[in-house]
CSV table of C-alpha atoms in Angstrom, one decimal:
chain,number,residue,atom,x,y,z
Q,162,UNK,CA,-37.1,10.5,19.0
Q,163,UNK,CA,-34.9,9.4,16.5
Q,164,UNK,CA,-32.2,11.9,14.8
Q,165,UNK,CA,-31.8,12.0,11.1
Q,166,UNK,CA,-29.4,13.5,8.6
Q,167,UNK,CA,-30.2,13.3,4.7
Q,168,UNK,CA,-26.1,11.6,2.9
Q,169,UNK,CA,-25.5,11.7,-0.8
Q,170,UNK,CA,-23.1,9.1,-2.4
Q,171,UNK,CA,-21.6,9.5,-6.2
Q,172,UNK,CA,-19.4,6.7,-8.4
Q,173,UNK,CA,-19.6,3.5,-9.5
Q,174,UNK,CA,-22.3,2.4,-6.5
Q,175,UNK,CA,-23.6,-0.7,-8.3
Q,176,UNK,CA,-20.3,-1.9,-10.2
Q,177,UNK,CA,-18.4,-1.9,-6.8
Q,178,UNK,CA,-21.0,-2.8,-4.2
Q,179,UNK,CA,-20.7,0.5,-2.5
Q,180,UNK,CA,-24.9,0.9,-2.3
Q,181,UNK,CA,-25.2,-2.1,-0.7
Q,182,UNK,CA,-22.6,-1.4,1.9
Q,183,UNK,CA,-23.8,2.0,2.6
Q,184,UNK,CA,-27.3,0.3,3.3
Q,185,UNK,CA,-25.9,-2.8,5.4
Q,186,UNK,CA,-23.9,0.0,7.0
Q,187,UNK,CA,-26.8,1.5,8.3
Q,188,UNK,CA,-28.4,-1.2,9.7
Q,189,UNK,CA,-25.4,-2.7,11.6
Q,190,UNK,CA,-25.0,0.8,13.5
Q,191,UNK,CA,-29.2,0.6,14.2
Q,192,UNK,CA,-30.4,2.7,12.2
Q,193,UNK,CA,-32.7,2.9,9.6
Q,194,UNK,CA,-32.4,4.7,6.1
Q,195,UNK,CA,-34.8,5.3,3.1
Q,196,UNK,CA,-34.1,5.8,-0.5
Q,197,UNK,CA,-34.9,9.4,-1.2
Q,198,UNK,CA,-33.2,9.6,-4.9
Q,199,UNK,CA,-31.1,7.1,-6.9
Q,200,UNK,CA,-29.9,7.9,-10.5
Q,201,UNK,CA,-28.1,4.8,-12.3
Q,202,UNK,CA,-25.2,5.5,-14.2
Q,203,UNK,CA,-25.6,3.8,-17.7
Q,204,UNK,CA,-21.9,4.1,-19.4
Q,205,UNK,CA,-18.6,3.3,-17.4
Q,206,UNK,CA,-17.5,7.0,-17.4
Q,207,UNK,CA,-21.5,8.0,-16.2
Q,208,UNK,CA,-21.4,8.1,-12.4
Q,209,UNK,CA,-24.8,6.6,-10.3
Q,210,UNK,CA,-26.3,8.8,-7.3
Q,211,UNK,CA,-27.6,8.0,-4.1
Q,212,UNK,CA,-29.3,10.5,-2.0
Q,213,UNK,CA,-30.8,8.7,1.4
Q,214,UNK,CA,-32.4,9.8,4.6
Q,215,UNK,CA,-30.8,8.0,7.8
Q,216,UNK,CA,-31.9,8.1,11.1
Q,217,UNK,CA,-30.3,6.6,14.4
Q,218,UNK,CA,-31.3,6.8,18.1
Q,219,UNK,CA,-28.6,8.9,19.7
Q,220,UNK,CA,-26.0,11.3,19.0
Q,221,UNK,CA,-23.5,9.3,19.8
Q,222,UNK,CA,-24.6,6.4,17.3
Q,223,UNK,CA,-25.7,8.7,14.7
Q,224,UNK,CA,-21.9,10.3,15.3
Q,225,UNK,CA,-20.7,6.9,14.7
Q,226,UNK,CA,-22.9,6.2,11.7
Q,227,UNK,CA,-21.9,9.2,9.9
Q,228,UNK,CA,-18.1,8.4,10.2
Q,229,UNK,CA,-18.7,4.6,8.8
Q,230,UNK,CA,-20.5,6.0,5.7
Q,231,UNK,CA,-18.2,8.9,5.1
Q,232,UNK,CA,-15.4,6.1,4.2
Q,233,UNK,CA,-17.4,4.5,1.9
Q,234,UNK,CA,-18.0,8.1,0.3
Q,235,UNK,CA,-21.5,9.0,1.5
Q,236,UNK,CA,-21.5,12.2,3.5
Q,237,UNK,CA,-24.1,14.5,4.1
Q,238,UNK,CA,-25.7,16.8,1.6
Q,239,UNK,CA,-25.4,20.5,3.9
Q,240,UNK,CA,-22.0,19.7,4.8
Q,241,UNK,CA,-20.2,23.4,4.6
Q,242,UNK,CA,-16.9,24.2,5.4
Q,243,UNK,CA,-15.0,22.2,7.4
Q,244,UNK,CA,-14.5,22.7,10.7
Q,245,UNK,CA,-10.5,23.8,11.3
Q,246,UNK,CA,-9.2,23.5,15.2
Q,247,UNK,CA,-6.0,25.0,15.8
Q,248,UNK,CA,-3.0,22.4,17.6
Q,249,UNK,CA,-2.0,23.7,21.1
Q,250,UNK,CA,0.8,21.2,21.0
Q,251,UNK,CA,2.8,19.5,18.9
Q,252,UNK,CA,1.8,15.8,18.3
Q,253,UNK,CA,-1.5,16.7,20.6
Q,254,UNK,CA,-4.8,16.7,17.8
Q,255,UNK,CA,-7.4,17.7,19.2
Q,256,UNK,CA,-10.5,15.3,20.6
Q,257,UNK,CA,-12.6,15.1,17.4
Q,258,UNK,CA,-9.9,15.1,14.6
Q,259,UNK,CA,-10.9,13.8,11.2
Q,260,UNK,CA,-8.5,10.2,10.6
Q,261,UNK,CA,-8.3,9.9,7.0
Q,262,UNK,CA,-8.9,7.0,4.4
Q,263,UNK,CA,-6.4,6.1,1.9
Q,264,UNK,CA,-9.1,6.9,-0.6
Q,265,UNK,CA,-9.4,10.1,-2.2
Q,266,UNK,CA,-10.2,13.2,-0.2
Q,267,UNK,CA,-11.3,16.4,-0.3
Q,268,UNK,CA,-12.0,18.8,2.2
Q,269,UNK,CA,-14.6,22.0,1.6
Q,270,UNK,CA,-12.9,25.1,2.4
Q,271,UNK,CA,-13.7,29.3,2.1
Q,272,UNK,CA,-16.7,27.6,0.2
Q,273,UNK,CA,-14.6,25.7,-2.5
Q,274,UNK,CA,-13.7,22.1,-2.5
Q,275,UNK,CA,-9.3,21.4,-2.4
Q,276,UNK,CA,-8.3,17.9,-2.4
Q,277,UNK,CA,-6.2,16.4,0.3
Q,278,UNK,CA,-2.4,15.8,-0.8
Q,279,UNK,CA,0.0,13.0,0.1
Q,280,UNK,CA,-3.3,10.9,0.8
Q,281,UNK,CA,-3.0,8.1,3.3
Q,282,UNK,CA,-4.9,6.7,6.2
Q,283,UNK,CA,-4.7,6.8,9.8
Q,284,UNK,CA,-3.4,10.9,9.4
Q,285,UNK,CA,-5.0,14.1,9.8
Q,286,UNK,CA,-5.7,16.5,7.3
Q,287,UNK,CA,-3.8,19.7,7.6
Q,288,UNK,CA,-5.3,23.2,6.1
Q,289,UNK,CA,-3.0,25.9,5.2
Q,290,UNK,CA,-2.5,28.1,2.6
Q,291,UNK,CA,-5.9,27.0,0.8
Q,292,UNK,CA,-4.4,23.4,0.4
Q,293,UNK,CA,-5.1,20.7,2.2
Q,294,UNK,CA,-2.4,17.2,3.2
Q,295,UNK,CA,-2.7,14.3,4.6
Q,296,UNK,CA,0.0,14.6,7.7
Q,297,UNK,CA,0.9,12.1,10.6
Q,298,UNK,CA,-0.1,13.1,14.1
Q,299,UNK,CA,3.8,12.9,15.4
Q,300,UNK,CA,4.6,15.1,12.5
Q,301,UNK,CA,2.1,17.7,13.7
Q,302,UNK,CA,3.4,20.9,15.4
Q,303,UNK,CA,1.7,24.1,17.6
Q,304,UNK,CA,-0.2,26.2,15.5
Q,305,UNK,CA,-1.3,23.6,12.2
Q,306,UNK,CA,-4.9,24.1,11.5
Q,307,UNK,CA,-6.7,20.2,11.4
Q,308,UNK,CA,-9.7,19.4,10.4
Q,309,UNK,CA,-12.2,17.9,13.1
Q,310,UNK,CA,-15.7,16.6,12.9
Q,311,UNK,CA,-17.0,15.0,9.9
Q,312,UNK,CA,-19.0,18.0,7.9
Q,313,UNK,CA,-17.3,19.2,4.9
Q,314,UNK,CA,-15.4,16.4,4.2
Q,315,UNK,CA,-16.3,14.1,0.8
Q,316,UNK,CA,-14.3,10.3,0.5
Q,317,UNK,CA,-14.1,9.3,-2.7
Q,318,UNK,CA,-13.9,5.3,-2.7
Q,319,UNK,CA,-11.7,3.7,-5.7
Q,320,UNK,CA,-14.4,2.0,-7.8
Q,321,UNK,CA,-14.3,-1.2,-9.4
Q,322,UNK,CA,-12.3,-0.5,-12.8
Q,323,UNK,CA,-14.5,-1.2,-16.1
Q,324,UNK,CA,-12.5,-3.2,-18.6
Q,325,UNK,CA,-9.1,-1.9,-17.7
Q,326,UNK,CA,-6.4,-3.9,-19.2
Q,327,UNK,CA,-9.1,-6.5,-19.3
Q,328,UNK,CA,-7.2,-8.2,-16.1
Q,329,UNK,CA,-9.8,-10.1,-14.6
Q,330,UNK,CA,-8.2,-11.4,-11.7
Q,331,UNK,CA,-8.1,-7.6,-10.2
Q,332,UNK,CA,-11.5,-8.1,-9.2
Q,333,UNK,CA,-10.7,-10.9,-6.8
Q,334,UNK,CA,-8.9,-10.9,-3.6
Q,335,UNK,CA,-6.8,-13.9,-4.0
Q,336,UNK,CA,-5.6,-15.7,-6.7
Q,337,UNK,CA,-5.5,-19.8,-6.3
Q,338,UNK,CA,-2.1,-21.3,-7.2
Q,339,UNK,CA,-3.5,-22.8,-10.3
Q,340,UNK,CA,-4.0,-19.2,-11.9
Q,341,UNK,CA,-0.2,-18.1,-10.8
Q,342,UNK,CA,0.9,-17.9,-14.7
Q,343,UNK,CA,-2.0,-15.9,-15.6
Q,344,UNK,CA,-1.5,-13.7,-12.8
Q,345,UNK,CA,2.2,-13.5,-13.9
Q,346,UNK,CA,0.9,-12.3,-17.4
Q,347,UNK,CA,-1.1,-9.9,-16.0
Q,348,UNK,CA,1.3,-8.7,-13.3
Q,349,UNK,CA,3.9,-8.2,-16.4
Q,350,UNK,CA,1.3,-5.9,-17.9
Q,351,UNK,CA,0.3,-4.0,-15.1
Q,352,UNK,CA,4.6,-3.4,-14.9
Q,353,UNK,CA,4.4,-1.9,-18.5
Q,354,UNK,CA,1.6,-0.3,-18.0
Q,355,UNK,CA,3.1,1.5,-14.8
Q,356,UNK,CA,6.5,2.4,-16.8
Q,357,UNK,CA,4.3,3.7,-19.8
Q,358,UNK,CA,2.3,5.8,-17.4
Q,359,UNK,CA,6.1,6.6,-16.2
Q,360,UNK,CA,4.9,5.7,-12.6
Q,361,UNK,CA,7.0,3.8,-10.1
Q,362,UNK,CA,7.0,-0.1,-9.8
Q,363,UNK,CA,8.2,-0.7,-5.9
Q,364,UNK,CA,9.3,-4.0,-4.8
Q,365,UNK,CA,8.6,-4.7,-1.4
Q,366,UNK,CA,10.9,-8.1,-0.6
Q,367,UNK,CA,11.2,-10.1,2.3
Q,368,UNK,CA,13.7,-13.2,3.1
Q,369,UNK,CA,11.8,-15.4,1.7
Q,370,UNK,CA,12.6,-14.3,-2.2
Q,371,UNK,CA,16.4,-15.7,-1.1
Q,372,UNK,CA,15.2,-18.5,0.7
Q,373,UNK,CA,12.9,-19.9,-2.4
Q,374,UNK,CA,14.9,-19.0,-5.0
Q,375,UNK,CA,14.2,-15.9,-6.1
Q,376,UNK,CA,17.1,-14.0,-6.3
Q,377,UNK,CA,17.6,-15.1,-9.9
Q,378,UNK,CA,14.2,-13.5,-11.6
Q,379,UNK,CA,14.6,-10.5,-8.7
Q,380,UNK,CA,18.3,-9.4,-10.0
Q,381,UNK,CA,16.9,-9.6,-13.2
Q,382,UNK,CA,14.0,-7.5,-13.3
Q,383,UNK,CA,16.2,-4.8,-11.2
Q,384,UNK,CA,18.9,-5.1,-14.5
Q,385,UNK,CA,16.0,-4.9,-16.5
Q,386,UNK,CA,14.6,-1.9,-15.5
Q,387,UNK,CA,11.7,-2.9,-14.0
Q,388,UNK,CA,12.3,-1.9,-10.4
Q,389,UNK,CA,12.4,1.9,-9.3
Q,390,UNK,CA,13.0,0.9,-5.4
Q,391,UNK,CA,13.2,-2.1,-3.4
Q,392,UNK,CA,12.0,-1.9,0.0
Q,393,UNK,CA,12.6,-4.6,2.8
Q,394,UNK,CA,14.4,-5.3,6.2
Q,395,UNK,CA,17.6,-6.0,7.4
Q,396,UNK,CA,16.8,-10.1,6.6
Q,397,UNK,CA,16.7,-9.8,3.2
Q,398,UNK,CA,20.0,-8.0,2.7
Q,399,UNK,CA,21.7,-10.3,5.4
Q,400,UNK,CA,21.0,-13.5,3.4
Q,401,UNK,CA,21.1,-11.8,0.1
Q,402,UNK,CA,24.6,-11.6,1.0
Q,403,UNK,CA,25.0,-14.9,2.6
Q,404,UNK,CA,23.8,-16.4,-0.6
Q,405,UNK,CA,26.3,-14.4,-3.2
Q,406,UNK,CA,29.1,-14.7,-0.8
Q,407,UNK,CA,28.8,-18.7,0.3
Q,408,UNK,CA,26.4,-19.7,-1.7
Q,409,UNK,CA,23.9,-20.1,1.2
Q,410,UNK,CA,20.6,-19.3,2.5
Q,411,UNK,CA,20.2,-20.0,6.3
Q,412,UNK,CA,22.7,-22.3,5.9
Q,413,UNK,CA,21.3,-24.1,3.7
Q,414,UNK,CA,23.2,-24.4,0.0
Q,415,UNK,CA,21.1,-22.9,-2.7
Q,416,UNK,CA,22.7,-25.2,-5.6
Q,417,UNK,CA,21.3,-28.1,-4.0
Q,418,UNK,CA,19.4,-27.2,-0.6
Q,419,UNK,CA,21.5,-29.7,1.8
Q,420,UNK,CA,22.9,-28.1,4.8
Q,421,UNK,CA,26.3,-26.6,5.1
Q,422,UNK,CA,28.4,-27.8,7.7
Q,423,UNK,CA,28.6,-25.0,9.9
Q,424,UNK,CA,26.7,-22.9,7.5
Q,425,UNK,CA,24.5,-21.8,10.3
Q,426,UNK,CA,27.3,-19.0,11.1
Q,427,UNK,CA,27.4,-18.1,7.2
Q,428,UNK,CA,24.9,-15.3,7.7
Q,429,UNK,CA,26.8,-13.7,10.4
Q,430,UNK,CA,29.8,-14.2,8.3
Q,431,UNK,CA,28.0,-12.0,5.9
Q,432,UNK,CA,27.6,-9.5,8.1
Q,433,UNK,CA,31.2,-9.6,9.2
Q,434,UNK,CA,32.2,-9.2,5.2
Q,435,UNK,CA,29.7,-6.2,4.6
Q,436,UNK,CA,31.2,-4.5,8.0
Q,437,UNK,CA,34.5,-5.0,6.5
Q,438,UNK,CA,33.6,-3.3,3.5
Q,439,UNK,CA,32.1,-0.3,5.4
Q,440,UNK,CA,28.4,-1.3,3.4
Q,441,UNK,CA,27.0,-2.6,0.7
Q,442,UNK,CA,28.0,-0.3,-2.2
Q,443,UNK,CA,31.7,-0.3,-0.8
Q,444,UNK,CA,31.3,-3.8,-0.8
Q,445,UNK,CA,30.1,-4.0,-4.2
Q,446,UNK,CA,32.7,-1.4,-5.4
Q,447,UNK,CA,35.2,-3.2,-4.1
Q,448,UNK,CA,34.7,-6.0,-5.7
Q,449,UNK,CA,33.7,-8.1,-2.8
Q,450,UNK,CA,30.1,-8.6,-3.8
Q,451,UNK,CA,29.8,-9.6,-7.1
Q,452,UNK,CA,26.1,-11.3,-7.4
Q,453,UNK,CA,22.9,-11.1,-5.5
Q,454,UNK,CA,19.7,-8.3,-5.4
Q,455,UNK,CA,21.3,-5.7,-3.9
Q,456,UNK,CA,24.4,-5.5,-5.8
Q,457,UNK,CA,22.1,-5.4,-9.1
Q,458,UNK,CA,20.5,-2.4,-7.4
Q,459,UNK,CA,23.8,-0.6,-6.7
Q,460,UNK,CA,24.8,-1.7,-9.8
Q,461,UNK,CA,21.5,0.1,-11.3
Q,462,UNK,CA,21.5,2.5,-8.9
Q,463,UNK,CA,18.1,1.4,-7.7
Q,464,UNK,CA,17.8,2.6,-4.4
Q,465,UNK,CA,16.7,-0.1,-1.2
Q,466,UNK,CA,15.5,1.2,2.0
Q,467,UNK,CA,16.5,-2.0,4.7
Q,468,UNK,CA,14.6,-1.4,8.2
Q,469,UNK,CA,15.4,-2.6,10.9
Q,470,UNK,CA,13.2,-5.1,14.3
Q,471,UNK,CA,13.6,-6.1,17.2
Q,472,UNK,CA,14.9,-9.3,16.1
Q,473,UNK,CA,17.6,-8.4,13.6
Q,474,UNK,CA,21.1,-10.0,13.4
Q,475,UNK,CA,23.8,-7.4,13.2
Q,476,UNK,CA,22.2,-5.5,11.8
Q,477,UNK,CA,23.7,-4.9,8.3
Q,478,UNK,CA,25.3,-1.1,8.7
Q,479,UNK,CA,22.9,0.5,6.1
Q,480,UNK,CA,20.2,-0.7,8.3
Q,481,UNK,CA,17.8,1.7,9.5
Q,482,UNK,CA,17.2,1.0,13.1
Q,483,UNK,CA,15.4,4.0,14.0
Q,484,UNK,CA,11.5,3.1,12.8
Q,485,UNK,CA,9.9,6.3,12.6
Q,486,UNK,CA,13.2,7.5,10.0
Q,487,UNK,CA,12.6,3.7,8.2
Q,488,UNK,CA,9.0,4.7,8.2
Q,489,UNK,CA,10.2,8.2,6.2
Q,490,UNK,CA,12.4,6.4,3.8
Q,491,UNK,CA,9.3,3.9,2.8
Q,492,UNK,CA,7.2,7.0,2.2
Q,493,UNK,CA,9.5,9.0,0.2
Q,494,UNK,CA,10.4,6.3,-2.4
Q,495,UNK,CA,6.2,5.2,-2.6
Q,496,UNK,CA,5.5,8.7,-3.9
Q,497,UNK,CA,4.9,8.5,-7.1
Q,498,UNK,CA,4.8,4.9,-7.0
Q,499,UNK,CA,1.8,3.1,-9.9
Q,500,UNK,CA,2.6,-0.6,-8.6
Q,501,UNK,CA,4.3,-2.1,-5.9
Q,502,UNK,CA,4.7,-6.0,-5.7
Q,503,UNK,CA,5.1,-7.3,-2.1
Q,504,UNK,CA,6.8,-10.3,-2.1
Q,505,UNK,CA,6.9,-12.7,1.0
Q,506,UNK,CA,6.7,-9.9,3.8
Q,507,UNK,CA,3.7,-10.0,5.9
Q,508,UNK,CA,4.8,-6.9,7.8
Q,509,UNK,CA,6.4,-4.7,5.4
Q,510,UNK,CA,3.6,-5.3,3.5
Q,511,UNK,CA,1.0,-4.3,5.5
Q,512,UNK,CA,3.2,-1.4,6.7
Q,513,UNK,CA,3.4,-0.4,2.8
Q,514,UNK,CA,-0.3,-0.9,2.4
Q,515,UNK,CA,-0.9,1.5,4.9
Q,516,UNK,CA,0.9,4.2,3.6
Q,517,UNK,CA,-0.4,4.2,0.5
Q,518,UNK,CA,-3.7,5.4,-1.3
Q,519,UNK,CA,-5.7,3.6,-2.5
Q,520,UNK,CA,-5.5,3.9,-6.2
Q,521,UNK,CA,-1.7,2.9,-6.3
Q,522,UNK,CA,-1.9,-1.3,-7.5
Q,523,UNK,CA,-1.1,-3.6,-5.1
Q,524,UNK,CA,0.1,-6.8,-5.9
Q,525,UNK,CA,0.9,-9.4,-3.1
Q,526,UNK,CA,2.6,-13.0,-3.7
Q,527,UNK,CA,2.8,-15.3,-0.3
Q,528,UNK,CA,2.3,-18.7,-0.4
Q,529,UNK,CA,0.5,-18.6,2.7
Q,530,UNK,CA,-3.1,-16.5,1.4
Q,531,UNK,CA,-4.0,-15.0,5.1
Q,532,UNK,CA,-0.8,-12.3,4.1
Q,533,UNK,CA,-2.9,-11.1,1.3
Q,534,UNK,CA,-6.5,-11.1,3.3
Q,535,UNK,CA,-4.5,-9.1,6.6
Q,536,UNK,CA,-3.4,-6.6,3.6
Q,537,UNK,CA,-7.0,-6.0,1.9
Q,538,UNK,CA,-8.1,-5.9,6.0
Q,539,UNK,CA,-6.0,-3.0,6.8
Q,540,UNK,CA,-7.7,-0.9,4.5
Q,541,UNK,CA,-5.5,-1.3,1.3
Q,542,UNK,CA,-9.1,-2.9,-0.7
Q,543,UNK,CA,-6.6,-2.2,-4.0
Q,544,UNK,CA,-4.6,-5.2,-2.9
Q,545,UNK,CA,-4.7,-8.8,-4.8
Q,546,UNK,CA,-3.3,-12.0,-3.7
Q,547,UNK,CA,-1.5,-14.4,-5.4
Q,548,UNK,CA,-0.6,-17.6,-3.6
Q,549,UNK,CA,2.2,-18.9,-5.0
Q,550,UNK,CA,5.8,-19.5,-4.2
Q,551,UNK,CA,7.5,-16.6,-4.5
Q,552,UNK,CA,10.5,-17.3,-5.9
Q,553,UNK,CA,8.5,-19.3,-8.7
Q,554,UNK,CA,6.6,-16.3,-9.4
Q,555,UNK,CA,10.1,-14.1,-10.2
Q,556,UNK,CA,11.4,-16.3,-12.8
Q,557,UNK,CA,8.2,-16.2,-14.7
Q,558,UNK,CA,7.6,-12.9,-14.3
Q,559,UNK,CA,11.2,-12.1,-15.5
Q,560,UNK,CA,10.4,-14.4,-18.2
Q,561,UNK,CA,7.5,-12.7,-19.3
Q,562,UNK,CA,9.5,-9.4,-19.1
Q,563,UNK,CA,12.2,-10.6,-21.2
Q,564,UNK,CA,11.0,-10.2,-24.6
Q,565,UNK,CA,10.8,-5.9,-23.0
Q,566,UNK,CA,14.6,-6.1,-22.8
Q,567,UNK,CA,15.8,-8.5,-19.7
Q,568,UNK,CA,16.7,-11.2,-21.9
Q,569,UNK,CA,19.7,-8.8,-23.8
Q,570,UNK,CA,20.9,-7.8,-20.8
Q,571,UNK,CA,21.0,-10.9,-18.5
């Protein structure tokens, strides 16, 4: 005997493919559904509805089919409350904890609906207080209230976006090399558009912006304005400096890209320099660092968050080394945050990605597209690629900036 449960879905279902998910859905866990009511929304604000019967063979399946349609916003129609377990100990959720989306939640509670705060995925939702937020399990403690099970709960998926800004390539996944100044155009307007919304445009750097020469258009969008808080590891500041102080990038000469003699120690000379200094802003304050992206954001008094790996040289002293304190920094300078542009960083990238929700803009510039497609597959769908070289991508985009006020101030 097969076990059913009747799941309702609201939004854009036809605009952003969620209908035909929820259905293939279905089928890939073994089940089988049927079309009790669809309404189609006719207008870009009018919402469609989708109310469907489901059945599956087990428990355990239909368990698992419930929790794969609830994140694409289909839950069942007599949810209730939700059910709240109490932690017995801190970090310790129990069994059947709820792991959130990065898409818009809310949680039904004391019969009324509160939506989740500080929305993220891979967290638990806390209750307290009649509000609900989105909390990590290490940062749980004795005593919090989580919700567990799957009833009560409604995902609200970010739809596809009718006609905003007109930008066209948001509605694909990657962007081929050939469309890199139109996705600069667009890029530039999705920047103003942040600023106008006054939302946060976060620049998420790896190496690789010193490395293809990028530090040019970078320093200049930070004296323009345009950046509210670079985030990046130890790398970037390393040859950041390396390049302002010897005019290298791994050795390497950035006037002419021939190799230093014995430039491959000009990195750790950097180090050396910024030690000297006692960090970067005493560095720059003193006069020893006079170019490059970080001094623009002391400078601007933009503030970078540098974490630290396994791998780092030195590390730079305003490194964080201790990940789950790097992991705070990232998440306090994202809130808030409209845009961020990740910039040659697979894993800072995807780290950002997954602390964001999903409604913040995500635009990712690699030359190598799989760093885009391991962003979108974490769970950050708002994500869009462009494959380009990233340094190439910064001076036009600085460019197309400049007539907003870079090009007075550079």
């Amino acid at each position: 005997m097969h076990l059913q449960e009747v799941v309702e879905a609201e939004g854009h279902l036809i605009d952003s493919h969620v209908m035909e998910n929820i259905f293939d859905t279905v089928v890939e866990h073994h089940g089988r559904f049927e079309v009790e009511q669809f309404r189609i929304g006719r207008t870009n604000t009018e919402a469609s509805y989708l109310r469907l019967k489901v059945e599956a063979p087990t428990a355990e399946q239909m368990g698992h089919l419930l929790q794969a349609l609830l994140e694409l916003g289909c839950g069942p129609v007599d949810a209730g409350d939700a059910v709240l377990r109490a932690v017995e100990r801190d970090c310790c959720a129990p069994e059947d904890f709820y792991s959130t989306t990065n898409h818009h939640t809310l949680v039904r509670h004391h019969q009324k609906w509160i939506e989740v705060e500080n929305q993220r995925m891979d967290a638990l939702v806390v209750v307290a207080d009649g509000r609900a937020s989105c909390r990590r399990l290490r940062d749980i403690k004795a005593g919090d209230h989580v919700v567990a099970g799957m009833r009560g709960i409604r995902v609200v998926p970010e739809a596809k976006e009718r006609d905003r800004l007109e930008f066209a390539f948001m509605s694909n996944t990657i962007s081929s090399e050939r469309q890199v100044e139109t996705a600069v155009r667009q890029t530039a307007a999705l920047v103003r558009h942040a600023r106008e919304q006054q939302q946060k445009v976060v620049v998420v750097a790896g190496p690789v912006v010193v490395h293809t020469g990028g530090v040019q258009g970078l320093s200049a969008l930070v004296r323009g304005g345009f950046v509210n808080a670079l985030l990046s590891g130890n790398a970037l500041g390393v040859h950041d400096a390396e390049a302002a102080l010897f005019g290298t990038s791994l050795g390497i000469r950035v006037s002419d890209g021939r190799q230093e003699e014995h430039g491959h120690r000009n990195h750790m000379r950097a180090i050396n320099a910024i030690f000297h200094a006692g960090g970067v802003r005493q560095a720059v304050e003193s006069g020893r660092l006079r170019s490059g992206i970080l001094y623009e954001c002391v400078r601007a008094n933009v503030p970078f968050v540098l974490a630290g790996s396994l791998r780092d040289d030195g590390p730079l002293p305003d490194t964080i080394t201790d990940m789950n304190s790097a992991q705070d920094a990232y998440a306090a300078h994202l809130k808030g945050a409209g845009l961020v542009l990740c910039l040659g960083s697979m894993l800072h990238s995807i780290a950002t990605g997954n602390m964001l929700p999903s409604w913040v803009k995500i635009v990712c510039v690699d030359i190598n597209p799989a760093v885009a497609t391991k962003v979108s597959d974490r769970g950050t769908g708002q994500a869009v690629g462009v494959v380009a070289d990233v340094g190439m991508f910064l001076d036009l985009l600085a460019k197309a900036l400049a007539p907003a006020g870079i090009a007075s101030q550079s």
